[in-house]
């Protein structure tokens, strides 16, 4: 098997989704575990669309960790970069849902957030050979919250720069993983400066840059080739090269929004890989790429779970053939 063209570094975990909607954490009677973790979601979505991807992260040497590795391998995600930890457990996140299916992170059960295996990702064990052959590195910010995994992120950025990979940051900020907001903001902004593409939610854009305008963010940083600002059911805004635009979301019967943003990002990267970054200079092509990404994200919301619901390329093509924005 040839080395993957996209590397996704970060967490893979189980999202334990509340079976009952509209209840608080302590009121929920039962939970269903779904595999997730933003970078792992992106890797799986890419492979389903037909773009080779590898996941880099750490899991516990436990039953949940083994199940997650098997899932990645069964889907065809390269797991060369997965590290096992003998004592730290694989992360599980409890997620409550409102009556519309939108989710809120509600905690980690009996563990402190810093006790999980993903915080123990070791910089020295990152497989250099993967970076030598890849085109893109996708990173989140969760790992910056912990000293050991933060070093691994910084090492991955060094390798990406050394081997001339394009770096894509999905901010994916979750206050529940951090000790304090100020530290998070400082570390995330320093990471942004080393990236080529930035994907963030409307709330994250407002928090980091005091604006939700992707053009304003692009011009302020002057180092980015593209900024994507997502806003759930309200669609997204983008600045790709010189091309700016807004796009409404596809109207769907939503079951679960978990992982929709990750699928959107995978759709975007898949198209970049197919068409080349130079294609973003063309306004119509840029719009088509965002439309495709929006379709991948939308299709992920019609079934529960972040990974199980991801569409294939054929499903996306069929959907786009019959739906106009």
PDB file of C-alpha atoms in Angstrom:
ATOM      1  CA  UNK A   1       0.000   0.000   0.000  1.00  0.00           C
ATOM      2  CA  UNK A   2       1.408   3.392  -0.951  1.00  0.00           C
ATOM      3  CA  UNK A   3       1.722   6.088   1.691  1.00  0.00           C
ATOM      4  CA  UNK A   4      -1.377   8.250   2.249  1.00  0.00           C
ATOM      5  CA  UNK A   5      -1.590  11.665   0.607  1.00  0.00           C
ATOM      6  CA  UNK A   6      -3.396  13.288   3.576  1.00  0.00           C
ATOM      7  CA  UNK A   7      -2.200  12.958   7.194  1.00  0.00           C
ATOM      8  CA  UNK A   8      -4.701  13.717   9.979  1.00  0.00           C
ATOM      9  CA  UNK A   9      -3.153  14.226  13.407  1.00  0.00           C
ATOM     10  CA  UNK A  10      -5.065  14.321  16.671  1.00  0.00           C
ATOM     11  CA  UNK A  11      -7.653  12.369  18.614  1.00  0.00           C
ATOM     12  CA  UNK A  12      -9.714   9.283  17.913  1.00  0.00           C
ATOM     13  CA  UNK A  13     -12.288   8.491  20.582  1.00  0.00           C
ATOM     14  CA  UNK A  14     -15.778   7.307  21.363  1.00  0.00           C
ATOM     15  CA  UNK A  15     -18.540   9.927  21.412  1.00  0.00           C
ATOM     16  CA  UNK A  16     -21.107   8.523  23.853  1.00  0.00           C
ATOM     17  CA  UNK A  17     -24.307  10.095  22.544  1.00  0.00           C
ATOM     18  CA  UNK A  18     -27.307  10.475  24.845  1.00  0.00           C
ATOM     19  CA  UNK A  19     -30.132   8.231  23.635  1.00  0.00           C
ATOM     20  CA  UNK A  20     -32.715  10.638  25.087  1.00  0.00           C
ATOM     21  CA  UNK A  21     -32.887  14.116  23.578  1.00  0.00           C
ATOM     22  CA  UNK A  22     -33.304  17.330  25.541  1.00  0.00           C
ATOM     23  CA  UNK A  23     -31.994  16.015  28.885  1.00  0.00           C
ATOM     24  CA  UNK A  24     -29.091  17.145  31.096  1.00  0.00           C
ATOM     25  CA  UNK A  25     -26.090  14.856  31.676  1.00  0.00           C
ATOM     26  CA  UNK A  26     -27.374  13.517  35.010  1.00  0.00           C
ATOM     27  CA  UNK A  27     -30.863  12.883  33.600  1.00  0.00           C
ATOM     28  CA  UNK A  28     -29.796  10.727  30.635  1.00  0.00           C
ATOM     29  CA  UNK A  29     -30.717   7.065  31.134  1.00  0.00           C
ATOM     30  CA  UNK A  30     -28.588   5.462  28.413  1.00  0.00           C
ATOM     31  CA  UNK A  31     -25.803   6.239  25.951  1.00  0.00           C
ATOM     32  CA  UNK A  32     -24.689   4.809  22.617  1.00  0.00           C
ATOM     33  CA  UNK A  33     -20.943   4.965  21.811  1.00  0.00           C
ATOM     34  CA  UNK A  34     -20.002   6.126  18.303  1.00  0.00           C
ATOM     35  CA  UNK A  35     -16.419   6.298  17.005  1.00  0.00           C
ATOM     36  CA  UNK A  36     -15.288   9.897  16.488  1.00  0.00           C
ATOM     37  CA  UNK A  37     -12.635  12.522  17.114  1.00  0.00           C
ATOM     38  CA  UNK A  38     -12.351  15.313  14.535  1.00  0.00           C
ATOM     39  CA  UNK A  39      -9.041  14.346  12.815  1.00  0.00           C
ATOM     40  CA  UNK A  40     -10.057  10.677  12.689  1.00  0.00           C
ATOM     41  CA  UNK A  41     -13.432  11.683  11.243  1.00  0.00           C
ATOM     42  CA  UNK A  42     -11.676  13.652   8.497  1.00  0.00           C
ATOM     43  CA  UNK A  43      -9.387  10.702   7.664  1.00  0.00           C
ATOM     44  CA  UNK A  44     -12.331   8.280   7.425  1.00  0.00           C
ATOM     45  CA  UNK A  45     -14.425  10.667   5.330  1.00  0.00           C
ATOM     46  CA  UNK A  46     -11.508  11.184   2.918  1.00  0.00           C
ATOM     47  CA  UNK A  47     -11.013   7.464   2.406  1.00  0.00           C
ATOM     48  CA  UNK A  48     -14.740   6.970   1.763  1.00  0.00           C
ATOM     49  CA  UNK A  49     -14.540   9.676  -0.915  1.00  0.00           C
ATOM     50  CA  UNK A  50     -11.561   7.950  -2.522  1.00  0.00           C
ATOM     51  CA  UNK A  51      -8.586   9.996  -1.237  1.00  0.00           C
ATOM     52  CA  UNK A  52      -5.913   8.097   0.690  1.00  0.00           C
ATOM     53  CA  UNK A  53      -5.496   9.225   4.300  1.00  0.00           C
ATOM     54  CA  UNK A  54      -3.523   8.267   7.385  1.00  0.00           C
ATOM     55  CA  UNK A  55      -4.334   8.904  11.028  1.00  0.00           C
ATOM     56  CA  UNK A  56      -1.683   9.888  13.593  1.00  0.00           C
ATOM     57  CA  UNK A  57      -2.679   9.764  17.256  1.00  0.00           C
ATOM     58  CA  UNK A  58      -2.548   7.766  20.485  1.00  0.00           C
ATOM     59  CA  UNK A  59      -5.040   5.322  22.007  1.00  0.00           C
ATOM     60  CA  UNK A  60      -4.997   3.173  25.117  1.00  0.00           C
ATOM     61  CA  UNK A  61      -3.973  -0.456  24.865  1.00  0.00           C
ATOM     62  CA  UNK A  62      -7.526  -1.357  25.809  1.00  0.00           C
ATOM     63  CA  UNK A  63     -10.699  -2.669  24.233  1.00  0.00           C
ATOM     64  CA  UNK A  64     -11.981   0.729  22.985  1.00  0.00           C
ATOM     65  CA  UNK A  65      -8.529   1.546  21.542  1.00  0.00           C
ATOM     66  CA  UNK A  66      -8.324  -1.788  19.726  1.00  0.00           C
ATOM     67  CA  UNK A  67     -11.858  -1.305  18.374  1.00  0.00           C
ATOM     68  CA  UNK A  68     -10.982   2.147  17.008  1.00  0.00           C
ATOM     69  CA  UNK A  69      -7.783   0.932  15.318  1.00  0.00           C
ATOM     70  CA  UNK A  70      -9.712  -1.944  13.744  1.00  0.00           C
ATOM     71  CA  UNK A  71     -12.375   0.459  12.480  1.00  0.00           C
ATOM     72  CA  UNK A  72      -9.760   2.731  10.874  1.00  0.00           C
ATOM     73  CA  UNK A  73      -8.008  -0.232   9.255  1.00  0.00           C
ATOM     74  CA  UNK A  74     -11.258  -1.781   8.020  1.00  0.00           C
ATOM     75  CA  UNK A  75     -12.154   1.504   6.316  1.00  0.00           C
ATOM     76  CA  UNK A  76      -8.709   1.694   4.707  1.00  0.00           C
ATOM     77  CA  UNK A  77      -7.152   4.471   6.813  1.00  0.00           C
ATOM     78  CA  UNK A  78      -3.371   4.096   7.242  1.00  0.00           C
ATOM     79  CA  UNK A  79      -2.617   3.491  10.959  1.00  0.00           C
ATOM     80  CA  UNK A  80       1.206   3.509  10.813  1.00  0.00           C
ATOM     81  CA  UNK A  81       1.138   6.674  12.920  1.00  0.00           C
ATOM     82  CA  UNK A  82      -1.086   5.301  15.701  1.00  0.00           C
ATOM     83  CA  UNK A  83       0.666   4.913  19.070  1.00  0.00           C
ATOM     84  CA  UNK A  84      -0.586   2.731  21.929  1.00  0.00           C
ATOM     85  CA  UNK A  85      -0.299   3.640  25.610  1.00  0.00           C
ATOM     86  CA  UNK A  86      -0.095   0.895  28.225  1.00  0.00           C
ATOM     87  CA  UNK A  87      -1.777   2.719  31.141  1.00  0.00           C
ATOM     88  CA  UNK A  88      -3.712   5.758  29.839  1.00  0.00           C
ATOM     89  CA  UNK A  89      -7.235   4.880  28.609  1.00  0.00           C
ATOM     90  CA  UNK A  90      -8.750   5.633  25.228  1.00  0.00           C
ATOM     91  CA  UNK A  91     -10.845   8.804  25.467  1.00  0.00           C
ATOM     92  CA  UNK A  92     -14.621   8.663  25.765  1.00  0.00           C
ATOM     93  CA  UNK A  93     -16.650  11.886  25.594  1.00  0.00           C
ATOM     94  CA  UNK A  94     -20.237  12.156  26.808  1.00  0.00           C
ATOM     95  CA  UNK A  95     -22.457  14.159  24.478  1.00  0.00           C
ATOM     96  CA  UNK A  96     -25.977  15.385  25.289  1.00  0.00           C
ATOM     97  CA  UNK A  97     -28.326  16.413  22.480  1.00  0.00           C
ATOM     98  CA  UNK A  98     -31.116  18.962  22.343  1.00  0.00           C
ATOM     99  CA  UNK A  99     -34.505  18.237  20.798  1.00  0.00           C
ATOM    100  CA  UNK A 100     -33.193  19.249  17.349  1.00  0.00           C
ATOM    101  CA  UNK A 101     -30.274  16.772  17.584  1.00  0.00           C
ATOM    102  CA  UNK A 102     -27.597  19.438  18.126  1.00  0.00           C
ATOM    103  CA  UNK A 103     -24.955  18.333  20.569  1.00  0.00           C
ATOM    104  CA  UNK A 104     -23.137  19.675  23.620  1.00  0.00           C
ATOM    105  CA  UNK A 105     -20.061  18.072  25.191  1.00  0.00           C
ATOM    106  CA  UNK A 106     -20.946  17.111  28.738  1.00  0.00           C
ATOM    107  CA  UNK A 107     -17.785  15.565  30.235  1.00  0.00           C
ATOM    108  CA  UNK A 108     -15.505  12.535  30.407  1.00  0.00           C
ATOM    109  CA  UNK A 109     -17.048  10.196  32.958  1.00  0.00           C
ATOM    110  CA  UNK A 110     -14.731   9.220  35.823  1.00  0.00           C
ATOM    111  CA  UNK A 111     -11.511  10.563  34.268  1.00  0.00           C
ATOM    112  CA  UNK A 112      -9.887  13.982  34.171  1.00  0.00           C
ATOM    113  CA  UNK A 113      -9.408  15.301  30.635  1.00  0.00           C
ATOM    114  CA  UNK A 114      -5.595  15.064  30.943  1.00  0.00           C
ATOM    115  CA  UNK A 115      -5.608  11.336  31.796  1.00  0.00           C
ATOM    116  CA  UNK A 116      -6.458   9.982  28.331  1.00  0.00           C
ATOM    117  CA  UNK A 117      -4.050   8.327  25.900  1.00  0.00           C
ATOM    118  CA  UNK A 118      -4.437  10.977  23.176  1.00  0.00           C
ATOM    119  CA  UNK A 119      -2.651  13.472  25.482  1.00  0.00           C
ATOM    120  CA  UNK A 120       0.388  11.151  25.493  1.00  0.00           C
ATOM    121  CA  UNK A 121       1.155  11.271  21.761  1.00  0.00           C
ATOM    122  CA  UNK A 122       4.978  11.213  21.530  1.00  0.00           C
ATOM    123  CA  UNK A 123       6.843  13.530  19.166  1.00  0.00           C
ATOM    124  CA  UNK A 124       9.820  11.159  18.887  1.00  0.00           C
ATOM    125  CA  UNK A 125       7.610   8.353  17.553  1.00  0.00           C
ATOM    126  CA  UNK A 126       6.048  10.264  14.638  1.00  0.00           C
ATOM    127  CA  UNK A 127       6.830   8.291  11.454  1.00  0.00           C
ATOM    128  CA  UNK A 128       8.914  10.634   9.284  1.00  0.00           C
ATOM    129  CA  UNK A 129       8.394   8.466   6.198  1.00  0.00           C
ATOM    130  CA  UNK A 130       4.687   9.357   6.141  1.00  0.00           C
ATOM    131  CA  UNK A 131       5.501  13.063   5.827  1.00  0.00           C
ATOM    132  CA  UNK A 132       8.007  12.419   3.059  1.00  0.00           C
ATOM    133  CA  UNK A 133       5.230  11.252   0.709  1.00  0.00           C
ATOM    134  CA  UNK A 134       2.136  13.188   1.829  1.00  0.00           C
ATOM    135  CA  UNK A 135       0.625  16.370   0.363  1.00  0.00           C
ATOM    136  CA  UNK A 136      -1.417  17.714   3.293  1.00  0.00           C
ATOM    137  CA  UNK A 137      -1.297  17.671   7.094  1.00  0.00           C
ATOM    138  CA  UNK A 138      -4.590  18.248   8.916  1.00  0.00           C
ATOM    139  CA  UNK A 139      -4.367  19.235  12.592  1.00  0.00           C
ATOM    140  CA  UNK A 140      -6.779  20.316  15.306  1.00  0.00           C
ATOM    141  CA  UNK A 141      -6.120  22.197  18.523  1.00  0.00           C
ATOM    142  CA  UNK A 142      -7.157  19.742  21.239  1.00  0.00           C
ATOM    143  CA  UNK A 143      -3.616  18.318  21.512  1.00  0.00           C
ATOM    144  CA  UNK A 144      -2.200  21.793  22.263  1.00  0.00           C
ATOM    145  CA  UNK A 145      -3.909  21.629  25.670  1.00  0.00           C
ATOM    146  CA  UNK A 146      -1.487  18.978  26.981  1.00  0.00           C
ATOM    147  CA  UNK A 147       2.337  19.286  27.189  1.00  0.00           C
ATOM    148  CA  UNK A 148       3.306  15.948  25.586  1.00  0.00           C
ATOM    149  CA  UNK A 149       0.835  15.977  22.704  1.00  0.00           C
ATOM    150  CA  UNK A 150       1.577  19.672  22.123  1.00  0.00           C
ATOM    151  CA  UNK A 151       5.225  18.738  21.435  1.00  0.00           C
ATOM    152  CA  UNK A 152       3.989  16.121  18.955  1.00  0.00           C
ATOM    153  CA  UNK A 153       1.902  18.751  17.115  1.00  0.00           C
ATOM    154  CA  UNK A 154       4.871  21.113  16.902  1.00  0.00           C
ATOM    155  CA  UNK A 155       7.108  18.289  15.644  1.00  0.00           C
ATOM    156  CA  UNK A 156       4.502  17.382  13.006  1.00  0.00           C
ATOM    157  CA  UNK A 157       4.442  21.010  11.839  1.00  0.00           C
ATOM    158  CA  UNK A 158       8.255  20.953  11.537  1.00  0.00           C
ATOM    159  CA  UNK A 159       8.071  17.779   9.442  1.00  0.00           C
ATOM    160  CA  UNK A 160       5.281  19.238   7.295  1.00  0.00           C
ATOM    161  CA  UNK A 161       7.361  22.343   6.638  1.00  0.00           C
ATOM    162  CA  UNK A 162      10.483  20.257   5.952  1.00  0.00           C
ATOM    163  CA  UNK A 163       8.698  18.079   3.391  1.00  0.00           C
ATOM    164  CA  UNK A 164       6.610  20.926   1.933  1.00  0.00           C
ATOM    165  CA  UNK A 165       3.149  19.700   2.948  1.00  0.00           C
ATOM    166  CA  UNK A 166       0.250  22.120   2.955  1.00  0.00           C
ATOM    167  CA  UNK A 167      -1.009  22.543   6.545  1.00  0.00           C
ATOM    168  CA  UNK A 168      -4.738  22.700   7.248  1.00  0.00           C
ATOM    169  CA  UNK A 169      -5.955  23.727  10.694  1.00  0.00           C
ATOM    170  CA  UNK A 170      -9.445  22.838  11.868  1.00  0.00           C
ATOM    171  CA  UNK A 171      -9.729  24.940  15.037  1.00  0.00           C
ATOM    172  CA  UNK A 172     -12.349  22.697  16.654  1.00  0.00           C
ATOM    173  CA  UNK A 173     -11.987  24.509  19.979  1.00  0.00           C
ATOM    174  CA  UNK A 174     -13.658  22.775  22.913  1.00  0.00           C
ATOM    175  CA  UNK A 175     -13.368  24.651  26.237  1.00  0.00           C
ATOM    176  CA  UNK A 176     -13.941  21.372  28.126  1.00  0.00           C
ATOM    177  CA  UNK A 177     -10.423  20.188  27.132  1.00  0.00           C
ATOM    178  CA  UNK A 178      -8.589  23.287  28.380  1.00  0.00           C
ATOM    179  CA  UNK A 179      -7.630  24.704  31.783  1.00  0.00           C
ATOM    180  CA  UNK A 180      -8.248  28.304  30.704  1.00  0.00           C
ATOM    181  CA  UNK A 181      -9.452  30.226  27.667  1.00  0.00           C
ATOM    182  CA  UNK A 182      -6.610  32.739  27.490  1.00  0.00           C
ATOM    183  CA  UNK A 183      -3.931  30.041  27.128  1.00  0.00           C
ATOM    184  CA  UNK A 184      -6.038  28.318  24.473  1.00  0.00           C
ATOM    185  CA  UNK A 185      -6.386  31.489  22.442  1.00  0.00           C
ATOM    186  CA  UNK A 186      -2.657  32.299  22.553  1.00  0.00           C
ATOM    187  CA  UNK A 187      -1.607  28.788  21.512  1.00  0.00           C
ATOM    188  CA  UNK A 188      -4.217  28.492  18.766  1.00  0.00           C
ATOM    189  CA  UNK A 189      -3.306  31.876  17.241  1.00  0.00           C
ATOM    190  CA  UNK A 190       0.381  30.940  17.162  1.00  0.00           C
ATOM    191  CA  UNK A 191      -0.556  27.713  15.344  1.00  0.00           C
ATOM    192  CA  UNK A 192      -2.733  29.604  12.830  1.00  0.00           C
ATOM    193  CA  UNK A 193       0.324  31.565  11.655  1.00  0.00           C
ATOM    194  CA  UNK A 194       1.978  28.342  10.435  1.00  0.00           C
ATOM    195  CA  UNK A 195      -0.990  27.097   8.406  1.00  0.00           C
ATOM    196  CA  UNK A 196      -2.003  27.397   4.748  1.00  0.00           C
ATOM    197  CA  UNK A 197      -5.731  26.761   5.180  1.00  0.00           C
ATOM    198  CA  UNK A 198      -7.968  27.526   8.133  1.00  0.00           C
ATOM    199  CA  UNK A 199     -11.379  26.036   8.881  1.00  0.00           C
ATOM    200  CA  UNK A 200     -13.367  27.350  11.814  1.00  0.00           C
ATOM    201  CA  UNK A 201     -16.917  27.829  12.998  1.00  0.00           C
ATOM    202  CA  UNK A 202     -18.591  31.229  13.089  1.00  0.00           C
ATOM    203  CA  UNK A 203     -18.241  31.247  16.908  1.00  0.00           C
ATOM    204  CA  UNK A 204     -14.534  30.366  16.726  1.00  0.00           C
ATOM    205  CA  UNK A 205     -13.929  33.100  14.134  1.00  0.00           C
ATOM    206  CA  UNK A 206     -15.590  35.678  16.376  1.00  0.00           C
ATOM    207  CA  UNK A 207     -13.614  34.443  19.407  1.00  0.00           C
ATOM    208  CA  UNK A 208     -10.200  34.437  17.702  1.00  0.00           C
ATOM    209  CA  UNK A 209     -10.474  37.365  15.269  1.00  0.00           C
ATOM    210  CA  UNK A 210     -13.505  39.471  16.334  1.00  0.00           C
ATOM    211  CA  UNK A 211     -14.977  38.936  12.874  1.00  0.00           C
ATOM    212  CA  UNK A 212     -16.755  36.149  11.006  1.00  0.00           C
ATOM    213  CA  UNK A 213     -15.650  37.446   7.595  1.00  0.00           C
ATOM    214  CA  UNK A 214     -13.209  34.953   6.012  1.00  0.00           C
ATOM    215  CA  UNK A 215     -11.831  37.672   3.723  1.00  0.00           C
ATOM    216  CA  UNK A 216     -10.972  39.910   6.676  1.00  0.00           C
ATOM    217  CA  UNK A 217      -9.266  36.982   8.453  1.00  0.00           C
ATOM    218  CA  UNK A 218      -7.277  36.127   5.312  1.00  0.00           C
ATOM    219  CA  UNK A 219      -6.060  39.675   4.766  1.00  0.00           C
ATOM    220  CA  UNK A 220      -5.202  40.150   8.419  1.00  0.00           C
ATOM    221  CA  UNK A 221      -2.982  37.059   8.510  1.00  0.00           C
ATOM    222  CA  UNK A 222      -1.566  37.422   4.988  1.00  0.00           C
ATOM    223  CA  UNK A 223      -0.204  33.859   5.088  1.00  0.00           C
ATOM    224  CA  UNK A 224      -3.350  31.888   4.351  1.00  0.00           C
ATOM    225  CA  UNK A 225      -4.420  30.467   0.989  1.00  0.00           C
ATOM    226  CA  UNK A 226      -7.949  29.809   2.191  1.00  0.00           C
ATOM    227  CA  UNK A 227     -10.343  30.386   5.091  1.00  0.00           C
ATOM    228  CA  UNK A 228     -13.600  28.500   5.592  1.00  0.00           C
ATOM    229  CA  UNK A 229     -16.115  29.704   8.197  1.00  0.00           C
ATOM    230  CA  UNK A 230     -18.945  27.247   8.870  1.00  0.00           C
ATOM    231  CA  UNK A 231     -22.266  28.064  10.493  1.00  0.00           C
ATOM    232  CA  UNK A 232     -24.209  24.791  10.669  1.00  0.00           C
ATOM    233  CA  UNK A 233     -27.679  24.983   9.139  1.00  0.00           C
ATOM    234  CA  UNK A 234     -26.943  28.544   7.969  1.00  0.00           C
ATOM    235  CA  UNK A 235     -24.250  27.365   5.561  1.00  0.00           C
ATOM    236  CA  UNK A 236     -20.733  28.726   5.257  1.00  0.00           C
ATOM    237  CA  UNK A 237     -18.589  31.612   4.040  1.00  0.00           C
ATOM    238  CA  UNK A 238     -15.232  31.264   2.314  1.00  0.00           C
ATOM    239  CA  UNK A 239     -12.226  33.125   1.025  1.00  0.00           C
ATOM    240  CA  UNK A 240     -10.136  31.043  -1.374  1.00  0.00           C
ATOM    241  CA  UNK A 241      -7.392  32.921  -3.145  1.00  0.00           C
ATOM    242  CA  UNK A 242      -9.091  36.101  -4.324  1.00  0.00           C
ATOM    243  CA  UNK A 243     -12.533  34.488  -4.359  1.00  0.00           C
ATOM    244  CA  UNK A 244     -14.988  35.200  -1.573  1.00  0.00           C
ATOM    245  CA  UNK A 245     -18.514  33.979  -1.177  1.00  0.00           C
ATOM    246  CA  UNK A 246     -21.287  32.693   1.044  1.00  0.00           C
ATOM    247  CA  UNK A 247     -23.222  29.508   0.541  1.00  0.00           C
ATOM    248  CA  UNK A 248     -26.467  28.351   2.178  1.00  0.00           C
ATOM    249  CA  UNK A 249     -26.657  24.850   3.631  1.00  0.00           C
ATOM    250  CA  UNK A 250     -28.589  22.073   1.919  1.00  0.00           C
ATOM    251  CA  UNK A 251     -31.953  21.518   3.610  1.00  0.00           C
ATOM    252  CA  UNK A 252     -31.871  18.081   5.267  1.00  0.00           C
ATOM    253  CA  UNK A 253     -33.906  16.002   7.719  1.00  0.00           C
ATOM    254  CA  UNK A 254     -31.252  16.122  10.434  1.00  0.00           C
ATOM    255  CA  UNK A 255     -30.788  13.136  12.745  1.00  0.00           C
ATOM    256  CA  UNK A 256     -27.380  13.993  14.236  1.00  0.00           C
ATOM    257  CA  UNK A 257     -24.976  16.835  13.429  1.00  0.00           C
ATOM    258  CA  UNK A 258     -21.916  15.088  14.941  1.00  0.00           C
ATOM    259  CA  UNK A 259     -18.991  15.177  12.510  1.00  0.00           C
ATOM    260  CA  UNK A 260     -20.739  17.233   9.821  1.00  0.00           C
ATOM    261  CA  UNK A 261     -18.011  19.889   9.926  1.00  0.00           C
ATOM    262  CA  UNK A 262     -15.332  17.206   9.674  1.00  0.00           C
ATOM    263  CA  UNK A 263     -17.043  15.738   6.610  1.00  0.00           C
ATOM    264  CA  UNK A 264     -17.310  19.231   5.096  1.00  0.00           C
ATOM    265  CA  UNK A 265     -13.552  19.645   5.546  1.00  0.00           C
ATOM    266  CA  UNK A 266     -12.875  16.206   4.040  1.00  0.00           C
ATOM    267  CA  UNK A 267     -14.994  17.111   1.012  1.00  0.00           C
ATOM    268  CA  UNK A 268     -12.989  20.299   0.590  1.00  0.00           C
ATOM    269  CA  UNK A 269      -9.615  18.503   0.847  1.00  0.00           C
ATOM    270  CA  UNK A 270     -10.765  15.719  -1.487  1.00  0.00           C
ATOM    271  CA  UNK A 271     -11.623  18.309  -4.139  1.00  0.00           C
ATOM    272  CA  UNK A 272      -8.333  20.168  -3.601  1.00  0.00           C
ATOM    273  CA  UNK A 273      -6.462  16.905  -4.078  1.00  0.00           C
ATOM    274  CA  UNK A 274      -8.425  16.132  -7.251  1.00  0.00           C
ATOM    275  CA  UNK A 275      -8.285  19.582  -8.853  1.00  0.00           C
ATOM    276  CA  UNK A 276      -5.093  21.098  -7.415  1.00  0.00           C
ATOM    277  CA  UNK A 277      -4.713  24.214  -5.259  1.00  0.00           C
ATOM    278  CA  UNK A 278      -4.205  26.374  -8.366  1.00  0.00           C
ATOM    279  CA  UNK A 279      -7.869  25.662  -9.260  1.00  0.00           C
ATOM    280  CA  UNK A 280      -8.964  27.923  -6.368  1.00  0.00           C
ATOM    281  CA  UNK A 281      -7.985  30.942  -8.474  1.00  0.00           C
ATOM    282  CA  UNK A 282     -11.077  30.336 -10.603  1.00  0.00           C
ATOM    283  CA  UNK A 283     -14.223  31.722  -8.921  1.00  0.00           C
ATOM    284  CA  UNK A 284     -16.593  29.118 -10.397  1.00  0.00           C
ATOM    285  CA  UNK A 285     -14.302  26.245  -9.437  1.00  0.00           C
ATOM    286  CA  UNK A 286     -13.913  27.577  -5.894  1.00  0.00           C
ATOM    287  CA  UNK A 287     -17.702  27.751  -5.594  1.00  0.00           C
ATOM    288  CA  UNK A 288     -18.074  24.208  -6.946  1.00  0.00           C
ATOM    289  CA  UNK A 289     -15.538  22.916  -4.410  1.00  0.00           C
ATOM    290  CA  UNK A 290     -17.458  24.526  -1.530  1.00  0.00           C
ATOM    291  CA  UNK A 291     -20.752  23.164  -2.890  1.00  0.00           C
ATOM    292  CA  UNK A 292     -19.243  19.673  -2.927  1.00  0.00           C
ATOM    293  CA  UNK A 293     -17.914  20.076   0.628  1.00  0.00           C
ATOM    294  CA  UNK A 294     -21.342  21.299   1.772  1.00  0.00           C
ATOM    295  CA  UNK A 295     -22.991  18.222   0.263  1.00  0.00           C
ATOM    296  CA  UNK A 296     -20.584  15.869   2.064  1.00  0.00           C
ATOM    297  CA  UNK A 297     -21.313  17.644   5.345  1.00  0.00           C
ATOM    298  CA  UNK A 298     -25.079  17.635   4.769  1.00  0.00           C
ATOM    299  CA  UNK A 299     -25.216  13.913   3.970  1.00  0.00           C
ATOM    300  CA  UNK A 300     -23.422  13.160   7.247  1.00  0.00           C
ATOM    301  CA  UNK A 301     -26.326  14.612   9.276  1.00  0.00           C
ATOM    302  CA  UNK A 302     -29.028  12.197   8.119  1.00  0.00           C
ATOM    303  CA  UNK A 303     -27.802   9.207  10.188  1.00  0.00           C
ATOM    304  CA  UNK A 304     -26.398   8.976  13.736  1.00  0.00           C
ATOM    305  CA  UNK A 305     -22.653   8.947  14.449  1.00  0.00           C
ATOM    306  CA  UNK A 306     -19.806  10.852  12.854  1.00  0.00           C
ATOM    307  CA  UNK A 307     -18.130   8.080  10.853  1.00  0.00           C
ATOM    308  CA  UNK A 308     -20.934   5.594  10.127  1.00  0.00           C
ATOM    309  CA  UNK A 309     -22.939   8.313   8.368  1.00  0.00           C
ATOM    310  CA  UNK A 310     -20.224   9.573   6.010  1.00  0.00           C
ATOM    311  CA  UNK A 311     -21.095   9.336   2.290  1.00  0.00           C
ATOM    312  CA  UNK A 312     -19.166   7.767  -0.574  1.00  0.00           C
ATOM    313  CA  UNK A 313     -18.167   9.788  -3.643  1.00  0.00           C
ATOM    314  CA  UNK A 314     -20.954   8.100  -5.647  1.00  0.00           C
ATOM    315  CA  UNK A 315     -23.530   9.146  -3.027  1.00  0.00           C
ATOM    316  CA  UNK A 316     -22.268  12.736  -3.101  1.00  0.00           C
ATOM    317  CA  UNK A 317     -22.363  12.834  -6.909  1.00  0.00           C
ATOM    318  CA  UNK A 318     -25.915  11.432  -6.956  1.00  0.00           C
ATOM    319  CA  UNK A 319     -27.022  13.949  -4.320  1.00  0.00           C
ATOM    320  CA  UNK A 320     -25.513  16.894  -6.210  1.00  0.00           C
ATOM    321  CA  UNK A 321     -27.126  15.730  -9.452  1.00  0.00           C
ATOM    322  CA  UNK A 322     -30.570  15.966  -7.852  1.00  0.00           C
ATOM    323  CA  UNK A 323     -30.143  18.926  -5.454  1.00  0.00           C
ATOM    324  CA  UNK A 324     -29.474  22.551  -6.233  1.00  0.00           C
ATOM    325  CA  UNK A 325     -28.541  25.131  -3.614  1.00  0.00           C
TER     326      UNK A 325
END
